[in-house]
mmCIF file of C-alpha atoms in Angstrom:
data_model
loop_
_atom_site.group_PDB
_atom_site.id
_atom_site.type_symbol
_atom_site.label_atom_id
_atom_site.label_comp_id
_atom_site.label_asym_id
_atom_site.label_seq_id
_atom_site.Cartn_x
_atom_site.Cartn_y
_atom_site.Cartn_z
ATOM 1 C CA MET X 15 -97.933 -57.346 164.443
ATOM 2 C CA LEU X 16 -97.114 -54.516 162.062
ATOM 3 C CA VAL X 17 -93.515 -53.663 161.195
ATOM 4 C CA SER X 18 -92.582 -50.688 159.011
ATOM 5 C CA TYR X 19 -89.414 -50.476 156.930
ATOM 6 C CA GLY X 20 -88.045 -47.263 155.487
ATOM 7 C CA LEU X 21 -85.321 -47.105 152.841
ATOM 8 C CA ASP X 22 -83.386 -44.000 151.879
ATOM 9 C CA ILE X 23 -81.824 -44.662 148.480
ATOM 10 C CA GLY X 24 -79.565 -42.256 146.619
ATOM 11 C CA ASN X 25 -76.946 -42.525 143.917
ATOM 12 C CA LYS X 26 -74.232 -42.524 146.591
ATOM 13 C CA SER X 27 -76.087 -43.516 149.749
ATOM 14 C CA PHE X 28 -78.207 -46.254 151.285
ATOM 15 C CA ALA X 29 -79.795 -46.469 154.729
ATOM 16 C CA TRP X 30 -82.730 -48.323 156.251
ATOM 17 C CA CYS X 31 -84.754 -48.420 159.442
ATOM 18 C CA ARG X 32 -87.304 -50.840 160.965
ATOM 19 C CA ILE X 33 -90.056 -49.719 163.356
ATOM 20 C CA ASP X 34 -92.322 -51.956 165.426
ATOM 21 C CA GLN X 35 -94.393 -51.617 168.599
ATOM 22 C CA TYR X 36 -91.233 -51.116 170.664
ATOM 23 C CA GLY X 37 -89.843 -48.309 168.499
ATOM 24 C CA VAL X 38 -86.807 -48.560 166.241
ATOM 25 C CA SER X 39 -85.906 -52.229 166.507
ATOM 26 C CA ASN X 40 -83.290 -52.441 163.764
ATOM 27 C CA HIS X 41 -81.448 -50.130 161.389
ATOM 28 C CA SER X 42 -78.373 -49.770 159.230
ATOM 29 C CA THR X 43 -75.137 -48.417 160.634
ATOM 30 C CA THR X 44 -72.828 -45.849 159.110
ATOM 31 C CA ASN X 45 -69.684 -47.964 159.484
ATOM 32 C CA HIS X 46 -70.885 -50.660 157.069
ATOM 33 C CA LYS X 47 -70.746 -50.722 153.293
ATOM 34 C CA ALA X 48 -74.016 -50.689 151.350
ATOM 35 C CA GLN X 49 -73.771 -54.412 150.604
ATOM 36 C CA ASN X 50 -73.453 -55.270 154.296
ATOM 37 C CA LYS X 51 -76.301 -52.909 155.210
ATOM 38 C CA PHE X 52 -78.517 -54.567 152.620
ATOM 39 C CA SER X 53 -77.657 -58.087 153.799
ATOM 40 C CA LYS X 54 -78.709 -57.104 157.314
ATOM 41 C CA LEU X 55 -81.962 -55.669 155.971
ATOM 42 C CA LYS X 56 -82.809 -58.863 154.070
ATOM 43 C CA LYS X 57 -82.174 -60.989 157.162
ATOM 44 C CA ALA X 58 -84.513 -58.803 159.234
ATOM 45 C CA LEU X 59 -87.213 -58.865 156.548
ATOM 46 C CA ASP X 60 -86.916 -62.625 156.079
ATOM 47 C CA LEU X 61 -87.472 -63.124 159.812
ATOM 48 C CA ASP X 62 -90.589 -60.925 159.710
ATOM 49 C CA LEU X 63 -91.935 -62.945 156.795
ATOM 50 C CA LYS X 64 -91.306 -66.199 158.647
ATOM 51 C CA ASN X 65 -93.076 -64.818 161.719
ATOM 52 C CA GLY X 66 -96.112 -63.802 159.670
ATOM 53 C CA ASN X 67 -95.932 -60.103 160.528
ATOM 54 C CA SER X 68 -97.796 -57.524 158.482
ATOM 55 C CA ILE X 69 -95.158 -55.438 156.736
ATOM 56 C CA ALA X 70 -95.014 -51.921 155.288
ATOM 57 C CA ILE X 71 -92.098 -51.028 153.009
ATOM 58 C CA GLY X 72 -91.505 -47.468 151.885
ATOM 59 C CA VAL X 73 -88.759 -45.863 149.867
ATOM 60 C CA ASP X 74 -87.529 -42.323 149.340
ATOM 61 C CA ALA X 75 -87.540 -42.588 145.536
ATOM 62 C CA PRO X 76 -90.157 -42.033 142.792
ATOM 63 C CA MET X 77 -92.079 -45.320 142.453
ATOM 64 C CA TRP X 78 -94.472 -44.329 139.703
ATOM 65 C CA PHE X 79 -94.325 -41.939 136.779
ATOM 66 C CA VAL X 80 -96.540 -40.451 134.099
ATOM 67 C CA ASP X 81 -96.393 -40.470 130.323
ATOM 68 C CA ASP X 82 -95.164 -36.901 130.042
ATOM 69 C CA PHE X 83 -92.384 -34.791 131.533
ATOM 70 C CA LYS X 84 -94.677 -33.110 134.007
ATOM 71 C CA PRO X 85 -94.904 -33.146 137.819
ATOM 72 C CA ARG X 86 -96.988 -35.919 139.375
ATOM 73 C CA PHE X 87 -98.320 -33.551 142.051
ATOM 74 C CA LYS X 88 -97.970 -29.913 143.032
ATOM 75 C CA GLU X 89 -95.277 -30.700 145.636
ATOM 76 C CA GLU X 90 -92.908 -31.662 142.809
ATOM 77 C CA THR X 91 -91.697 -28.129 142.246
ATOM 78 C CA ALA X 92 -89.111 -27.028 139.675
ATOM 79 C CA ASN X 93 -85.943 -29.158 139.723
ATOM 80 C CA HIS X 94 -87.576 -31.697 142.051
ATOM 81 C CA GLU X 95 -89.709 -33.573 139.540
ATOM 82 C CA TRP X 96 -89.619 -37.376 139.285
ATOM 83 C CA TYR X 97 -87.554 -37.152 136.075
ATOM 84 C CA ASN X 98 -85.003 -34.730 137.528
ATOM 85 C CA ARG X 99 -81.457 -36.059 137.920
ATOM 86 C CA SER X 100 -81.637 -36.877 141.646
ATOM 87 C CA GLY X 101 -85.114 -38.413 141.461
ATOM 88 C CA ALA X 102 -84.314 -40.484 138.390
ATOM 89 C CA ALA X 103 -81.044 -41.687 139.943
ATOM 90 C CA ALA X 104 -82.860 -42.780 143.109
ATOM 91 C CA THR X 105 -85.404 -44.735 141.037
ATOM 92 C CA VAL X 106 -82.677 -46.487 139.059
ATOM 93 C CA MET X 107 -80.773 -47.368 142.244
ATOM 94 C CA SER X 108 -83.989 -48.664 143.822
ATOM 95 C CA TRP X 109 -84.065 -51.450 141.236
ATOM 96 C CA VAL X 110 -80.831 -52.805 142.706
ATOM 97 C CA TYR X 111 -82.353 -53.174 146.169
ATOM 98 C CA LEU X 112 -86.105 -53.491 145.763
ATOM 99 C CA THR X 113 -86.161 -56.271 143.169
ATOM 100 C CA GLN X 114 -84.231 -58.451 145.617
ATOM 101 C CA ILE X 115 -86.641 -57.506 148.402
ATOM 102 C CA LEU X 116 -89.682 -58.341 146.269
ATOM 103 C CA CYS X 117 -88.019 -61.589 145.194
ATOM 104 C CA LEU X 118 -87.633 -62.504 148.866
ATOM 105 C CA ILE X 119 -91.318 -61.756 149.481
ATOM 106 C CA SER X 120 -92.354 -63.849 146.471
ATOM 107 C CA ALA X 121 -90.885 -66.931 148.181
ATOM 108 C CA TYR X 122 -93.677 -66.682 150.772
ATOM 109 C CA SER X 123 -96.852 -67.697 148.960
ATOM 110 C CA ASN X 124 -99.026 -66.692 151.929
ATOM 111 C CA TYR X 125 -98.164 -63.012 151.425
ATOM 112 C CA ILE X 126 -99.990 -60.501 149.232
ATOM 113 C CA ALA X 127 -98.288 -57.314 148.030
ATOM 114 C CA THR X 128 -100.571 -54.290 147.895
ATOM 115 C CA LEU X 129 -100.499 -50.525 147.317
ATOM 116 C CA ASN X 130 -103.580 -50.077 149.503
ATOM 117 C CA ILE X 131 -102.859 -49.046 153.101
ATOM 118 C CA LYS X 132 -106.425 -49.981 154.063
ATOM 119 C CA LYS X 133 -105.369 -53.613 153.795
ATOM 120 C CA LEU X 134 -103.478 -52.964 157.032
ATOM 121 C CA ALA X 135 -106.604 -51.596 158.744
ATOM 122 C CA PRO X 136 -107.327 -53.027 162.184
ATOM 123 C CA PRO X 137 -107.532 -55.753 163.078
ATOM 124 C CA THR X 138 -104.118 -56.116 161.467
ATOM 125 C CA THR X 139 -103.934 -59.300 159.460
ATOM 126 C CA SER X 140 -100.836 -61.270 158.542
ATOM 127 C CA GLY X 141 -99.829 -62.019 154.992
ATOM 128 C CA ILE X 142 -99.843 -58.375 153.826
ATOM 129 C CA VAL X 143 -96.955 -56.309 152.458
ATOM 130 C CA TYR X 144 -97.904 -52.686 151.869
ATOM 131 C CA LEU X 145 -95.666 -50.826 149.383
ATOM 132 C CA TYR X 146 -95.415 -47.041 149.222
ATOM 133 C CA GLU X 147 -93.264 -43.999 148.466
ATOM 134 C CA CYS X 148 -92.202 -41.119 150.693
ATOM 135 C CA PHE X 149 -91.545 -37.777 149.013
ATOM 136 C CA MET X 150 -88.631 -36.090 150.729
ATOM 137 C CA THR X 151 -86.809 -33.493 148.714
ATOM 138 C CA SER X 152 -86.289 -29.756 149.036
ATOM 139 C CA HIS X 153 -87.937 -28.500 152.249
ATOM 140 C CA TYR X 154 -89.896 -31.766 152.533
ATOM 141 C CA LYS X 155 -86.677 -33.614 153.364
ATOM 142 C CA ILE X 156 -86.697 -34.319 157.099
ATOM 143 C CA SER X 157 -82.938 -34.267 157.646
ATOM 144 C CA THR X 158 -82.649 -30.725 156.242
ATOM 145 C CA GLN X 159 -84.964 -29.518 159.010
ATOM 146 C CA TYR X 160 -82.235 -30.277 161.547
ATOM 147 C CA PRO X 161 -79.115 -28.140 160.870
ATOM 148 C CA SER X 162 -77.176 -29.953 163.594
ATOM 149 C CA LEU X 163 -77.530 -33.688 164.115
ATOM 150 C CA LYS X 164 -75.288 -35.470 166.607
ATOM 151 C CA GLY X 165 -74.557 -39.176 166.483
ATOM 152 C CA ILE X 166 -76.846 -40.021 163.578
ATOM 153 C CA SER X 167 -76.413 -39.726 159.816
ATOM 154 C CA ARG X 168 -78.827 -37.705 157.717
ATOM 155 C CA ASP X 169 -79.520 -40.722 155.504
ATOM 156 C CA LEU X 170 -80.621 -42.668 158.586
ATOM 157 C CA VAL X 171 -82.867 -39.813 159.718
ATOM 158 C CA ASP X 172 -84.601 -39.882 156.347
ATOM 159 C CA ALA X 173 -84.943 -43.687 156.436
ATOM 160 C CA PHE X 174 -86.504 -43.358 159.896
ATOM 161 C CA ALA X 175 -88.981 -40.782 158.561
ATOM 162 C CA VAL X 176 -89.918 -43.041 155.630
ATOM 163 C CA ALA X 177 -90.658 -45.960 157.966
ATOM 164 C CA ALA X 178 -92.527 -43.711 160.392
ATOM 165 C CA ALA X 179 -94.854 -42.396 157.666
ATOM 166 C CA SER X 180 -96.779 -45.673 157.388
ATOM 167 C CA TRP X 181 -96.410 -46.435 161.100
ATOM 168 C CA ILE X 182 -97.928 -43.105 162.228
ATOM 169 C CA THR X 183 -100.675 -43.241 159.598
ATOM 170 C CA HIS X 184 -101.703 -46.791 160.510
ATOM 171 C CA THR X 185 -101.361 -46.678 164.294
ATOM 172 C CA GLN X 186 -102.066 -42.959 164.844
ATOM 173 C CA GLN X 187 -99.070 -42.981 167.189
ATOM 174 C CA GLN X 188 -95.513 -41.704 167.069
ATOM 175 C CA PRO X 189 -92.829 -44.427 167.170
ATOM 176 C CA LYS X 190 -91.654 -45.081 170.724
ATOM 177 C CA SER X 191 -88.388 -43.349 171.640
ATOM 178 C CA ASN X 192 -86.322 -46.372 172.581
ATOM 179 C CA ILE X 193 -83.033 -45.369 170.912
ATOM 180 C CA PRO X 194 -81.422 -42.045 171.959
ATOM 181 C CA LEU X 195 -80.132 -41.389 168.438
ATOM 182 C CA TYR X 196 -83.673 -40.684 167.205
ATOM 183 C CA ASN X 197 -84.927 -38.727 170.208
ATOM 184 C CA SER X 198 -83.912 -35.394 168.661
ATOM 185 C CA VAL X 199 -86.065 -36.040 165.575
ATOM 186 C CA THR X 200 -89.684 -34.912 166.003
ATOM 187 C CA LEU X 201 -92.028 -35.816 163.163
ATOM 188 C CA THR X 202 -95.260 -34.103 162.259
ATOM 189 C CA THR X 203 -98.235 -36.169 161.113
ATOM 190 C CA PRO X 204 -97.560 -37.309 157.542
ATOM 191 C CA ARG X 205 -100.127 -36.929 154.791
ATOM 192 C CA ILE X 206 -100.774 -38.766 151.549
ATOM 193 C CA ILE X 207 -100.262 -36.506 148.541
ATOM 194 C CA SER X 208 -103.085 -36.160 146.031
ATOM 195 C CA PRO X 209 -101.872 -36.725 142.440
ATOM 196 C CA SER X 210 -102.551 -33.899 140.002
ATOM 197 C CA TYR X 211 -101.350 -35.390 136.724
ATOM 198 C CA ASN X 212 -103.471 -35.784 133.601
ATOM 199 C CA GLY X 213 -102.399 -38.835 131.686
ATOM 200 C CA THR X 214 -101.383 -42.428 132.133
ATOM 201 C CA CYS X 215 -99.568 -43.596 135.260
ATOM 202 C CA TYR X 216 -97.021 -46.433 135.321
ATOM 203 C CA SER X 217 -96.218 -48.296 138.516
ATOM 204 C CA ILE X 218 -92.586 -49.166 139.181
ATOM 205 C CA TRP X 219 -93.643 -51.468 142.039
ATOM 206 C CA HIS X 220 -95.654 -53.510 139.523
ATOM 207 C CA ALA X 221 -92.791 -53.586 137.021
ATOM 208 C CA MET X 222 -90.394 -54.836 139.698
ATOM 209 C CA GLY X 223 -92.906 -57.399 140.924
ATOM 210 C CA HIS X 224 -93.438 -58.677 137.395
ATOM 211 C CA ALA X 225 -89.675 -59.010 136.927
ATOM 212 C CA VAL X 226 -89.331 -61.341 139.937
ATOM 213 C CA GLY X 227 -92.676 -63.154 139.737
ATOM 214 C CA LEU X 228 -94.475 -61.288 142.535
ATOM 215 C CA GLN X 229 -98.003 -60.118 141.808
ATOM 216 C CA VAL X 230 -98.806 -56.689 143.205
ATOM 217 C CA SER X 231 -102.528 -56.066 143.620
ATOM 218 C CA GLY X 232 -104.040 -53.475 141.319
ATOM 219 C CA GLY X 233 -103.083 -52.855 137.730
ATOM 220 C CA PRO X 234 -99.692 -51.775 136.345
ATOM 221 C CA GLN X 235 -101.168 -48.303 135.825
ATOM 222 C CA SER X 236 -101.891 -47.865 139.529
ATOM 223 C CA HIS X 237 -100.028 -45.208 141.515
ATOM 224 C CA CYS X 238 -98.849 -46.049 145.016
ATOM 225 C CA ASP X 239 -99.435 -43.813 148.038
ATOM 226 C CA VAL X 240 -96.902 -41.001 148.354
ATOM 227 C CA PHE X 241 -96.383 -39.624 151.864
ATOM 228 C CA CYS X 242 -94.828 -36.332 152.820
ATOM 229 C CA TYR X 243 -94.337 -34.350 156.033
#
C-alpha cells in the first residue's frame, strides 16, 4: 500500500498530512506545538515502516540547489528563488525535521530511499521511500488560491497539497474526501517541473541521508522531482 506524506515547513510554521487509499488518514492539528506535531508524525511514519508500506515524502522547501545564484527553473521568478530569504529559511528548518525522519528510515534495512517516482510504479512494491519537493510560493501556493478557508489552517492546506502531489501522480486519482475540512480544497493535476539551470546541482536529500547513514539512490549531484500545481 502506498502512503504519501506532505510537510509544510516555514521559519515559523510546521504542518503535515498523510494520505492513503482512504483519503487523509492522519494530520497535524493547529492546537499542538511543533514538537508535538512532529512526534505524532514520527509515530505514524514508524508504523508505516513496520507495516512495509511504500512511502512518499514531500516537503515544501528547496531540496536541491545549483552552484550559482540563479533560478533552478523558470517558475522561480524574482524574489522566489531557492536562495531567497523564505526559501533558504525553509531549507534550513527542514534539516531539523527531515534528518530525524531519514534517521528513522535508516533503522529499517529493508527500505531503499530514492528520488525516482518510477520506483513506485505498479505493482507497488514495499521497501521504497520516494523523496521529493513541492514548489509552492507566489501564485503556485495552494492556500493563497482560497481567500476564505473555514476550519482549516493554511499551513495544513499546503501540507495536504504536498502529499497529494505524489498521490495523484502515482495513482492518477484525487485523494478521497473523507474529512470535511479538506472538501473545500480542489486540486488540479500536479506536474513535475523541468529544471533549466546550467551548472552543477547539489542534493540536500543526499546530504541529509549521508549525515544520518541513509543511502539515497543516485549521486549527490542528482536533483529530486519538484512538483507544482
